[in-house]
Amino acid sequence: MSSKESCRNELRTAIRQLSDRCLYSAAKWAAEQLVGIEQDPAKYTPSNTRFQRGSSSIRRRFRTNEITSTPVAGVSYVSSPVMEEDEVVDGDFYLLAKSYFDCREYRRAAHVLHDQNGKKSVFLRCYALYLAGEKRKEEEMIELKGPLGKSDAVNRELVSLERELSTLRKNRTIDPFGLYLYGLVLKDKGSESLGRTVLVESVNSYPWNWSAWSELQSLCTTVDILNSLNLSNHWMKDFFLASAYQELRMHNESLTKYEFLQGTFSFSNYIQAQIAKAQYSLREFEQVEVIFEELLRIDPYRVEDMDMYSNVLYAKECFSALSYLAHRVFMTDKYRPESCCIIGNYYSLKGQHEKSVVYFRRALKLNKNYLSAWTLMGHEYVEMKNTPAAIDAYRRAVDINPCDYRAWYGLGQTYEMMHMPFYALHYFRKSVFLQPNDSRLWIAMAQCYETEQLQMLEEAIKCYRRAANSNDREAIALSQLAKLHRALGRDEEAAFYYKKDLERMEAEEREGPNMVEALLFLATHCRAHNRFEEAEVYCTRLLDYTGPEKETAKSML
């Protein structure tokens, strides 16, 4: 049996088992990967699969580099034993409890199963209690501090759940789903090390639960922690590593993993969206736009990840495309955090910042930990010159995810606006530490060093150099390096950077005051060093411009 057929069989079983335990998010993820496996042409005709049409063109557009090492039939991994079911035990009570659970009556579901001993029943009872505690915690937070406020509310079920699940683990009577829930409880209580150990046990025993992998990933905050995990060599491990690499800002490694997985999961929307996410982090906006256009063609009612697409359209100032996307998600599901963020981006691009804030706040009412909304709302408050509100929004973002470089960068910008450069420098340093290949961050820090209060020009020069080596698309760094060296009396270094900047402007066919300044300085510098032929070339080019520089060039000639 081929590895693709093996993956299909494993996923079909996993979808049933995950749905049976009300882990619907993990079941949805597994179902998407099942449909994403390339169909065997010998068994399936184009009319039987909606992804078959144009498959070669889709593959060409989604892959940045063709991975020749991927076998046609996929890859082989260790096989995981299929978990034994106990469907006969507690069957009728379980069905009643599951019905209550699906109606969000969690305590009723737990009560029905209070004296049932089957592993499925024990898991569903504990899971129902956990969600009942989460629901009550959310209610307390709203009652005490409002929908966006901080609160000391906690899940009151965690202590009893930890005690029970710990005993089951010691007695070896816990199944992989119980281990997943135990890991979730430990994470919420702050026992990260033990939580990682328990979640590793869960995914090694039952690797198809994506929810368990996601919780494990949230506990892997460094590469060392990730490398220390003792994971079985199952194909789900590759999905996990690809996602973890992305969170740890190892975008090229993540891309390589996802492109490798496409050897088996050729039509997975999830993989394509993750590739787009990695390329977005690498600022390859053109490729990101192509992928999302294709995703919307295949899955026109998709809302997930579309907020990232809206960010790309916003950055490219595509008014009509962003308007169309906002209308589309509004008609599909207007009460999703992603939909609210997309509409907020649309109003922001139109310059209606107050309306934009309304939608970002709505997104946060739907999900108070929605990182994008906090960061984008901070940007809007900056535009509105409401610095206290901007600082609060950015701080809430870094509380949720201390690795969000955009929020640290926003804090730096806000404090710079408030003429507090030492505070601004502190936050800029955090942002460049997290995203060292982003030229915009280095330029912002360099400009902070140049402020009147600091005047640390040597440090500014170092930052501009890093920006110039980090694909400075705004073409700011070379010009600023030339000006700073000129101000410090280093004419040779200034000439070097003016010349490089001039070459870049010529290659990009750009005109403007920077070109005139570079030509005039180079002409003067070459004349002073008796390089008259070079000076004549620069002076002749200056004659094409109007203004005092033209007269200077004439007199020099």
Coordinates of N, CA and C in Angstrom, one line a residue, residues 137-359:
K137 N -14.9 31.5 33.3 CA -13.8 32.4 33.4 C -14.1 33.6 32.5
E138 N -14.5 33.3 31.3 CA -14.8 34.4 30.3 C -15.9 35.3 30.8
E139 N -16.9 34.7 31.4 CA -18.0 35.5 32.0 C -17.6 36.4 33.1
E140 N -16.7 35.9 34.0 CA -16.2 36.7 35.1 C -15.3 37.8 34.6
M141 N -14.5 37.6 33.5 CA -13.7 38.6 33.0 C -14.5 39.8 32.4
I142 N -15.6 39.4 31.7 CA -16.5 40.5 31.2 C -17.2 41.2 32.3
E143 N -17.6 40.5 33.3 CA -18.4 41.1 34.4 C -17.5 42.0 35.3
L144 N -16.2 41.6 35.4 CA -15.3 42.4 36.3 C -14.6 43.6 35.6
K145 N -14.2 43.3 34.3 CA -13.3 44.4 33.7 C -13.8 44.8 32.3
G146 N -14.9 44.2 31.8 CA -15.3 44.5 30.4 C -14.7 43.6 29.4
P147 N -15.2 43.6 28.2 CA -14.7 42.5 27.2 C -13.3 42.6 26.8
L148 N -12.6 43.8 27.0 CA -11.2 44.0 26.6 C -10.3 44.2 27.8
G149 N -10.9 44.1 29.0 CA -10.1 44.4 30.1 C -9.3 43.3 30.7
K150 N -8.3 43.5 31.5 CA -7.6 42.5 32.2 C -8.4 42.0 33.4
S151 N -8.1 40.8 33.8 CA -8.9 40.3 35.0 C -8.0 39.1 35.6
D152 N -8.3 38.9 36.9 CA -7.6 37.8 37.6 C -8.4 36.5 37.6
A153 N -9.5 36.5 36.8 CA -10.3 35.3 36.7 C -9.5 34.1 36.2
V154 N -9.8 33.0 36.9 CA -9.1 31.7 36.5 C -10.2 30.6 36.3
N155 N -9.7 29.6 35.6 CA -10.6 28.4 35.5 C -10.5 27.6 36.8
R156 N -11.7 27.6 37.4 CA -11.7 27.0 38.8 C -11.7 25.4 38.7
E157 N -11.8 24.9 37.6 CA -11.8 23.4 37.4 C -10.4 22.8 37.3
L158 N -9.4 23.7 37.1 CA -8.1 23.2 36.8 C -7.5 22.3 37.9
V159 N -7.7 22.7 39.2 CA -7.0 22.0 40.3 C -7.6 20.6 40.4
S160 N -8.9 20.4 40.3 CA -9.5 19.1 40.4 C -9.2 18.2 39.2
L161 N -9.1 18.9 38.0 CA -8.8 18.1 36.8 C -7.3 17.7 36.9
E162 N -6.4 18.5 37.3 CA -5.0 18.1 37.4 C -4.9 16.9 38.3
R163 N -5.6 17.0 39.5 CA -5.4 15.9 40.4 C -5.9 14.5 39.8
E164 N -7.1 14.6 39.2 CA -7.7 13.4 38.6 C -6.8 12.8 37.5
L165 N -6.4 13.7 36.5 CA -5.7 13.3 35.4 C -4.3 12.8 35.7
S166 N -3.7 13.4 36.8 CA -2.4 13.0 37.2 C -2.4 11.5 37.8
T167 N -3.5 11.3 38.6 CA -3.7 9.9 39.1 C -3.9 8.9 38.0
L168 N -4.7 9.2 37.0 CA -4.9 8.3 35.9 C -3.6 8.0 35.1
R169 N -2.8 9.1 35.0 CA -1.5 8.9 34.3 C -0.6 8.0 35.1
K170 N -0.5 8.2 36.4 CA 0.3 7.3 37.2 C -0.1 5.9 37.2
N171 N -1.4 5.7 37.1 CA -2.0 4.3 37.1 C -2.0 3.7 35.7
R172 N -1.5 4.5 34.7 CA -1.5 4.0 33.3 C -2.8 3.6 32.8
T173 N -3.8 4.4 33.2 CA -5.2 4.1 32.7 C -5.7 5.3 31.9
I174 N -4.8 6.1 31.4 CA -5.2 7.3 30.7 C -4.9 7.1 29.2
D175 N -5.8 7.5 28.3 CA -5.5 7.4 26.9 C -4.9 8.6 26.3
P176 N -4.5 8.6 25.0 CA -3.8 9.8 24.5 C -4.6 11.1 24.5
F177 N -6.0 11.0 24.5 CA -6.8 12.2 24.5 C -6.8 12.7 25.9
G178 N -6.8 11.8 26.9 CA -6.7 12.3 28.3 C -5.3 13.0 28.6
L179 N -4.3 12.4 27.9 CA -3.0 13.1 28.1 C -3.0 14.5 27.4
Y180 N -3.7 14.6 26.3 CA -3.8 15.9 25.7 C -4.5 16.9 26.6
L181 N -5.6 16.5 27.2 CA -6.3 17.4 28.2 C -5.4 17.7 29.4
Y182 N -4.7 16.7 29.9 CA -3.8 16.9 31.0 C -2.7 17.9 30.7
G183 N -2.2 17.8 29.5 CA -1.2 18.8 29.0 C -1.7 20.2 28.9
L184 N -3.0 20.3 28.5 CA -3.7 21.6 28.4 C -3.8 22.2 29.8
V185 N -4.2 21.4 30.7 CA -4.4 21.8 32.1 C -3.1 22.3 32.7
L186 N -2.0 21.5 32.5 CA -0.7 21.9 33.0 C -0.2 23.2 32.4
K187 N -0.5 23.4 31.1 CA -0.1 24.6 30.4 C -0.8 25.8 31.0
D188 N -2.1 25.7 31.3 CA -2.9 26.8 31.8 C -2.4 27.1 33.3
K189 N -1.9 26.1 34.0 CA -1.5 26.3 35.3 C 0.0 26.8 35.4
G190 N 0.7 26.8 34.3 CA 2.0 27.3 34.2 C 3.1 26.3 34.4
S191 N 2.7 25.0 34.4 CA 3.7 23.9 34.5 C 4.2 23.5 33.1
E192 N 5.0 24.4 32.5 CA 5.3 24.2 31.1 C 6.2 22.9 30.8
S193 N 7.1 22.7 31.7 CA 8.0 21.6 31.4 C 7.3 20.2 31.5
L194 N 6.5 20.0 32.5 CA 5.7 18.8 32.6 C 4.6 18.7 31.5
G195 N 4.1 19.9 31.2 CA 3.1 20.0 30.1 C 3.7 19.5 28.8
R196 N 4.9 19.9 28.5 CA 5.6 19.4 27.3 C 5.7 17.9 27.3
T197 N 6.2 17.4 28.4 CA 6.4 15.9 28.5 C 5.1 15.2 28.3
V198 N 4.0 15.6 28.9 CA 2.7 15.0 28.8 C 2.2 15.0 27.3
L199 N 2.4 16.2 26.7 CA 1.9 16.4 25.3 C 2.7 15.6 24.4
V200 N 4.0 15.4 24.6 CA 4.8 14.5 23.8 C 4.3 13.1 23.9
E201 N 4.0 12.7 25.1 CA 3.4 11.3 25.3 C 2.2 11.2 24.5
S202 N 1.3 12.2 24.5 CA 0.0 12.2 23.8 C 0.2 12.0 22.3
V203 N 1.1 12.9 21.7 CA 1.3 12.8 20.2 C 2.0 11.6 19.8
N204 N 2.9 11.1 20.6 CA 3.6 9.8 20.2 C 2.6 8.7 20.2
S205 N 1.6 8.7 21.2 CA 0.7 7.6 21.2 C -0.4 7.7 20.2
Y206 N -0.8 9.0 19.9 CA -1.9 9.2 18.9 C -1.5 10.5 18.1
P207 N -0.8 10.3 17.0 CA -0.2 11.5 16.3 C -1.2 12.3 15.5
W208 N -2.4 11.9 15.4 CA -3.3 12.6 14.4 C -4.1 13.7 15.1
N209 N -3.9 14.0 16.4 CA -4.7 15.1 17.0 C -3.9 16.4 16.9
W210 N -4.3 17.2 15.9 CA -3.5 18.4 15.6 C -3.7 19.4 16.8
S211 N -4.7 19.3 17.6 CA -4.9 20.2 18.7 C -3.8 20.0 19.7
A212 N -3.4 18.7 19.9 CA -2.3 18.4 20.8 C -1.0 19.0 20.3
W213 N -0.7 18.8 19.0 CA 0.5 19.4 18.4 C 0.5 20.9 18.6
S214 N -0.6 21.6 18.4 CA -0.7 23.0 18.5 C -0.4 23.5 19.9
E215 N -0.9 22.8 20.9 CA -0.6 23.1 22.3 C 0.9 22.9 22.6
L216 N 1.5 21.8 22.1 CA 2.9 21.5 22.3 C 3.7 22.6 21.6
Q217 N 3.3 23.1 20.5 CA 4.1 24.1 19.8 C 4.1 25.4 20.6
S218 N 3.0 25.8 21.2 CA 2.9 27.0 22.0 C 3.9 26.9 23.2
L219 N 4.3 25.7 23.6 CA 5.3 25.6 24.7 C 6.7 25.5 24.3
C220 N 6.9 25.5 22.9 CA 8.3 25.5 22.4 C 8.7 26.9 22.0
T221 N 9.2 27.6 22.9 CA 9.5 29.0 22.7 C 10.9 29.3 22.2
T222 N 11.8 28.2 22.2 CA 13.1 28.4 21.6 C 13.5 27.1 20.8
V223 N 14.5 27.3 19.9 CA 14.9 26.2 19.1 C 15.4 25.0 19.9
D224 N 16.1 25.4 21.0 CA 16.7 24.3 21.9 C 15.6 23.5 22.5
I225 N 14.5 24.1 22.9 CA 13.4 23.3 23.5 C 12.8 22.4 22.4
L226 N 12.6 23.0 21.2 CA 12.1 22.2 20.1 C 13.0 21.0 19.8
N227 N 14.3 21.2 19.8 CA 15.2 20.1 19.4 C 15.3 19.0 20.5
S228 N 14.9 19.4 21.7 CA 15.0 18.5 22.9 C 13.8 17.5 22.9
L229 N 12.8 17.8 22.2 CA 11.6 16.9 22.2 C 11.9 15.5 21.6
N230 N 11.4 14.5 22.3 CA 11.6 13.1 21.9 C 10.4 12.6 21.1
L231 N 10.3 13.0 19.8 CA 9.1 12.8 19.0 C 9.3 11.6 18.1
S232 N 8.3 10.7 18.0 CA 8.3 9.6 17.0 C 8.3 10.2 15.6
N233 N 8.9 9.4 14.7 CA 9.1 9.8 13.3 C 7.8 9.5 12.5
H234 N 6.8 10.2 12.8 CA 5.5 10.1 12.0 C 5.4 11.3 11.1
W235 N 4.6 11.2 10.0 CA 4.4 12.3 9.1 C 3.8 13.5 9.7
M236 N 3.0 13.3 10.8 CA 2.5 14.5 11.5 C 3.6 15.3 12.2
K237 N 4.7 14.7 12.5 CA 5.8 15.4 13.0 C 6.3 16.5 12.1
D238 N 6.3 16.2 10.8 CA 6.7 17.2 9.8 C 5.8 18.4 9.7
F239 N 4.5 18.2 9.9 CA 3.5 19.3 10.0 C 3.9 20.1 11.2
F240 N 4.1 19.5 12.3 CA 4.4 20.2 13.5 C 5.7 21.0 13.4
L241 N 6.8 20.4 12.9 CA 8.0 21.1 12.8 C 7.9 22.3 11.8
A242 N 7.2 22.1 10.7 CA 7.0 23.2 9.8 C 6.3 24.4 10.4
S243 N 5.3 24.1 11.2 CA 4.5 25.2 11.9 C 5.4 25.8 13.0
A244 N 6.1 24.9 13.8 CA 7.0 25.5 14.9 C 8.1 26.3 14.3
Y245 N 8.7 25.9 13.2 CA 9.8 26.7 12.6 C 9.2 28.1 12.2
Q246 N 8.0 28.2 11.8 CA 7.4 29.5 11.4 C 7.3 30.4 12.6
E247 N 6.8 29.8 13.7 CA 6.6 30.6 15.0 C 8.0 31.0 15.5
L248 N 9.0 30.2 15.3 CA 10.4 30.6 15.7 C 11.1 31.4 14.7
R249 N 10.4 31.9 13.7 CA 10.9 32.8 12.7 C 12.0 32.2 11.8
M250 N 12.0 30.9 11.7 CA 12.9 30.1 10.8 C 12.1 29.8 9.5
H251 N 11.8 30.9 8.7 CA 10.9 30.9 7.6 C 11.4 30.0 6.5
N252 N 12.6 30.1 6.2 CA 13.1 29.3 5.1 C 13.1 27.8 5.4
E253 N 13.4 27.4 6.6 CA 13.3 26.0 7.1 C 11.8 25.5 7.0
S254 N 10.9 26.4 7.4 CA 9.5 26.1 7.4 C 9.0 25.9 5.9
L255 N 9.4 26.8 5.0 CA 9.1 26.6 3.6 C 9.6 25.3 3.0
T256 N 10.8 24.9 3.4 CA 11.3 23.6 2.9 C 10.5 22.5 3.4
K257 N 10.1 22.5 4.7 CA 9.2 21.4 5.2 C 7.9 21.3 4.5
Y258 N 7.2 22.5 4.3 CA 5.9 22.5 3.6 C 6.0 22.0 2.2
E259 N 7.0 22.5 1.5 CA 7.2 22.0 0.1 C 7.5 20.5 0.0
F260 N 8.2 20.0 1.0 CA 8.4 18.6 1.1 C 7.1 17.8 1.3
L261 N 6.2 18.3 2.2 CA 4.9 17.7 2.5 C 4.0 17.8 1.3
Q262 N 4.2 18.7 0.4 CA 3.4 18.8 -0.8 C 3.5 17.6 -1.7
G263 N 4.6 16.8 -1.5 CA 4.8 15.6 -2.3 C 3.7 14.6 -2.1
T264 N 3.1 14.7 -0.9 CA 1.9 13.8 -0.5 C 0.6 14.6 -0.5
F265 N 0.6 15.8 0.1 CA -0.6 16.6 0.3 C -0.6 17.7 -0.7
S266 N -0.7 17.3 -2.0 CA -0.5 18.3 -3.1 C -1.6 19.3 -3.1
F267 N -2.8 19.0 -2.6 CA -3.9 20.0 -2.8 C -4.4 20.4 -1.4
S268 N -3.5 20.5 -0.4 CA -3.9 20.9 0.9 C -4.0 22.4 1.0
N269 N -5.2 23.0 1.2 CA -5.3 24.4 1.4 C -4.5 24.9 2.6
Y270 N -4.5 24.1 3.6 CA -3.7 24.5 4.8 C -2.2 24.7 4.5
I271 N -1.6 23.8 3.8 CA -0.2 23.9 3.4 C 0.0 25.2 2.6
Q272 N -0.9 25.4 1.6 CA -0.7 26.5 0.8 C -0.8 27.8 1.5
A273 N -1.7 27.9 2.5 CA -1.9 29.1 3.4 C -0.7 29.3 4.2
Q274 N -0.1 28.2 4.7 CA 1.1 28.3 5.6 C 2.3 28.7 4.7
I275 N 2.4 28.3 3.5 CA 3.5 28.8 2.6 C 3.3 30.3 2.4
A276 N 2.1 30.7 2.2 CA 1.8 32.1 2.1 C 2.2 32.9 3.3
K277 N 2.0 32.3 4.5 CA 2.3 33.0 5.7 C 3.9 33.1 5.9
A278 N 4.6 32.1 5.5 CA 6.1 32.2 5.5 C 6.6 33.2 4.6
Q279 N 6.0 33.2 3.4 CA 6.5 34.2 2.4 C 6.1 35.6 2.8
Y280 N 4.9 35.8 3.5 CA 4.5 37.1 4.0 C 5.6 37.6 5.0
S281 N 6.1 36.7 5.8 CA 7.1 37.1 6.8 C 8.4 37.5 6.1
L282 N 8.7 36.9 4.9 CA 9.8 37.2 4.1 C 9.6 38.4 3.2
R283 N 8.4 39.0 3.3 CA 8.0 40.2 2.5 C 7.9 39.9 1.0
E284 N 7.6 38.7 0.6 CA 7.4 38.3 -0.8 C 5.9 38.5 -1.1
F285 N 5.5 39.7 -1.2 CA 4.0 40.0 -1.3 C 3.4 39.5 -2.6
E286 N 4.2 39.6 -3.7 CA 3.6 39.2 -5.0 C 3.2 37.7 -4.9
Q287 N 4.1 36.9 -4.4 CA 3.8 35.4 -4.3 C 2.6 35.2 -3.4
V288 N 2.6 35.9 -2.3 CA 1.5 35.7 -1.3 C 0.2 36.1 -1.9
E289 N 0.1 37.1 -2.7 CA -1.1 37.5 -3.4 C -1.6 36.4 -4.3
V290 N -0.7 35.9 -5.1 CA -1.0 34.8 -6.0 C -1.6 33.6 -5.3
I291 N -1.0 33.2 -4.2 CA -1.5 32.0 -3.4 C -2.9 32.3 -2.9
F292 N -3.2 33.5 -2.3 CA -4.5 33.7 -1.7 C -5.5 33.9 -2.8
E293 N -5.2 34.4 -4.0 CA -6.2 34.5 -5.1 C -6.6 33.1 -5.5
E294 N -5.6 32.2 -5.5 CA -5.9 30.8 -5.9 C -6.7 30.1 -4.8
L295 N -6.4 30.4 -3.5 CA -7.2 29.8 -2.4 C -8.6 30.2 -2.5
L296 N -8.9 31.5 -2.8 CA -10.2 32.0 -2.8 C -11.0 31.5 -4.0
R297 N -10.3 31.2 -5.1 CA -10.9 30.6 -6.2 C -11.4 29.1 -5.9
I298 N -10.5 28.4 -5.2 CA -10.8 27.0 -4.8 C -11.9 27.0 -3.7
D299 N -11.7 27.9 -2.7 CA -12.5 27.9 -1.5 C -13.1 29.3 -1.3
P300 N -14.2 29.6 -2.0 CA -14.6 31.0 -2.0 C -15.2 31.5 -0.7
Y301 N -15.5 30.6 0.2 CA -16.1 31.1 1.5 C -15.1 31.0 2.6
R302 N -13.8 30.9 2.3 CA -12.8 30.8 3.3 C -12.6 32.2 4.0
V303 N -12.5 32.1 5.3 CA -12.3 33.4 6.1 C -10.9 33.2 6.8
E304 N -10.6 32.0 7.2 CA -9.3 31.7 7.9 C -8.1 32.2 7.1
D305 N -7.2 32.9 7.8 CA -6.0 33.5 7.2 C -6.2 34.6 6.2
M306 N -7.4 35.0 5.9 CA -7.7 36.0 4.9 C -7.3 37.4 5.5
D307 N -7.2 37.5 6.8 CA -6.7 38.8 7.3 C -5.3 39.1 6.9
M308 N -4.5 38.1 6.7 CA -3.1 38.3 6.2 C -3.2 38.8 4.8
Y309 N -4.1 38.2 4.0 CA -4.2 38.7 2.6 C -4.6 40.1 2.6
S310 N -5.5 40.5 3.5 CA -5.9 41.9 3.6 C -4.7 42.8 4.0
N311 N -3.8 42.3 4.8 CA -2.6 43.1 5.1 C -1.7 43.3 3.9
V312 N -1.6 42.3 3.0 CA -0.9 42.5 1.8 C -1.5 43.5 0.9
L313 N -2.8 43.4 0.7 CA -3.6 44.4 -0.1 C -3.4 45.8 0.4
Y314 N -3.4 45.9 1.8 CA -3.3 47.2 2.4 C -1.9 47.8 2.1
A315 N -0.8 46.9 2.2 CA 0.5 47.4 2.0 C 0.7 47.8 0.5
K316 N 0.0 47.1 -0.4 CA 0.1 47.5 -1.8 C -0.9 48.5 -2.2
E317 N -1.7 49.0 -1.3 CA -2.7 50.0 -1.5 C -3.7 49.6 -2.6
C318 N -4.1 48.4 -2.6 CA -5.1 47.9 -3.6 C -6.5 48.1 -3.1
F319 N -7.0 49.3 -3.3 CA -8.3 49.7 -2.8 C -9.5 48.8 -3.2
S320 N -9.6 48.6 -4.5 CA -10.7 47.8 -5.0 C -10.6 46.3 -4.6
A321 N -9.4 45.7 -4.6 CA -9.3 44.3 -4.2 C -9.6 44.2 -2.7
L322 N -9.2 45.1 -1.9 CA -9.5 45.1 -0.4 C -10.9 45.3 -0.2
S323 N -11.6 46.2 -0.9 CA -13.0 46.4 -0.8 C -13.8 45.2 -1.1
Y324 N -13.4 44.5 -2.2 CA -14.1 43.3 -2.6 C -13.9 42.2 -1.5
L325 N -12.7 42.0 -1.0 CA -12.4 41.0 0.0 C -13.3 41.3 1.3
A326 N -13.3 42.6 1.7 CA -14.1 43.0 2.9 C -15.6 42.7 2.7
H327 N -16.1 43.0 1.5 CA -17.5 42.7 1.2 C -17.7 41.1 1.3
R328 N -16.8 40.4 0.7 CA -16.9 38.9 0.6 C -17.0 38.3 2.0
V329 N -16.0 38.7 2.9 CA -16.0 38.0 4.2 C -17.2 38.5 5.1
F330 N -17.6 39.8 4.8 CA -18.8 40.3 5.5 C -20.0 39.5 5.2
M331 N -20.2 39.1 3.9 CA -21.4 38.3 3.5 C -21.2 36.9 4.0
T332 N -20.0 36.4 4.1 CA -19.8 35.0 4.5 C -20.0 34.8 6.0
D333 N -19.3 35.6 6.9 CA -19.4 35.5 8.3 C -18.8 36.8 8.9
K334 N -19.7 37.8 9.2 CA -19.2 39.1 9.6 C -18.8 39.1 11.1
Y335 N -19.2 38.0 11.9 CA -18.8 38.0 13.3 C -17.6 37.0 13.5
R336 N -16.7 37.0 12.6 CA -15.4 36.3 12.8 C -14.3 37.4 13.1
P337 N -13.4 37.1 14.0 CA -12.3 38.1 14.2 C -11.6 38.5 12.9
E338 N -11.4 37.5 12.1 CA -10.7 37.8 10.8 C -11.4 38.7 9.9
S339 N -12.8 38.5 9.9 CA -13.6 39.4 9.1 C -13.5 40.8 9.6
C340 N -13.6 41.0 10.9 CA -13.6 42.3 11.5 C -12.2 43.0 11.2
C341 N -11.1 42.2 11.2 CA -9.8 42.8 10.9 C -9.7 43.3 9.5
I342 N -10.3 42.5 8.6 CA -10.2 42.8 7.2 C -11.0 44.1 6.9
I343 N -12.2 44.2 7.5 CA -13.0 45.4 7.4 C -12.3 46.6 8.0
G344 N -11.6 46.4 9.2 CA -10.8 47.4 9.8 C -9.7 47.9 8.9
N345 N -9.0 47.0 8.2 CA -8.0 47.4 7.3 C -8.5 48.2 6.1
Y346 N -9.7 47.8 5.7 CA -10.4 48.6 4.6 C -10.6 50.0 5.0
Y347 N -11.2 50.2 6.2 CA -11.5 51.6 6.6 C -10.2 52.4 6.9
S348 N -9.1 51.6 7.3 CA -7.8 52.3 7.6 C -7.2 52.8 6.3
L349 N -7.3 52.0 5.2 CA -6.8 52.4 3.9 C -7.5 53.6 3.4
K350 N -8.8 53.7 3.7 CA -9.6 54.9 3.3 C -9.4 56.1 4.1
G351 N -8.6 55.9 5.2 CA -8.3 57.1 6.1 C -9.3 57.3 7.2
Q352 N -10.3 56.3 7.3 CA -11.3 56.5 8.3 C -10.9 55.7 9.6
H353 N -10.0 56.3 10.3 CA -9.3 55.6 11.4 C -10.3 55.3 12.6
E354 N -11.3 56.2 12.8 CA -12.2 55.9 13.9 C -13.0 54.7 13.6
K355 N -13.5 54.5 12.4 CA -14.3 53.4 12.0 C -13.4 52.1 12.1
S356 N -12.2 52.3 11.7 CA -11.2 51.1 11.7 C -11.1 50.6 13.1
V357 N -10.9 51.5 14.1 CA -10.8 51.1 15.5 C -12.0 50.4 16.0
V358 N -13.2 50.8 15.5 CA -14.5 50.1 15.9 C -14.4 48.7 15.6
Y359 N -13.9 48.4 14.3 CA -13.9 47.0 13.9 C -12.8 46.2 14.6

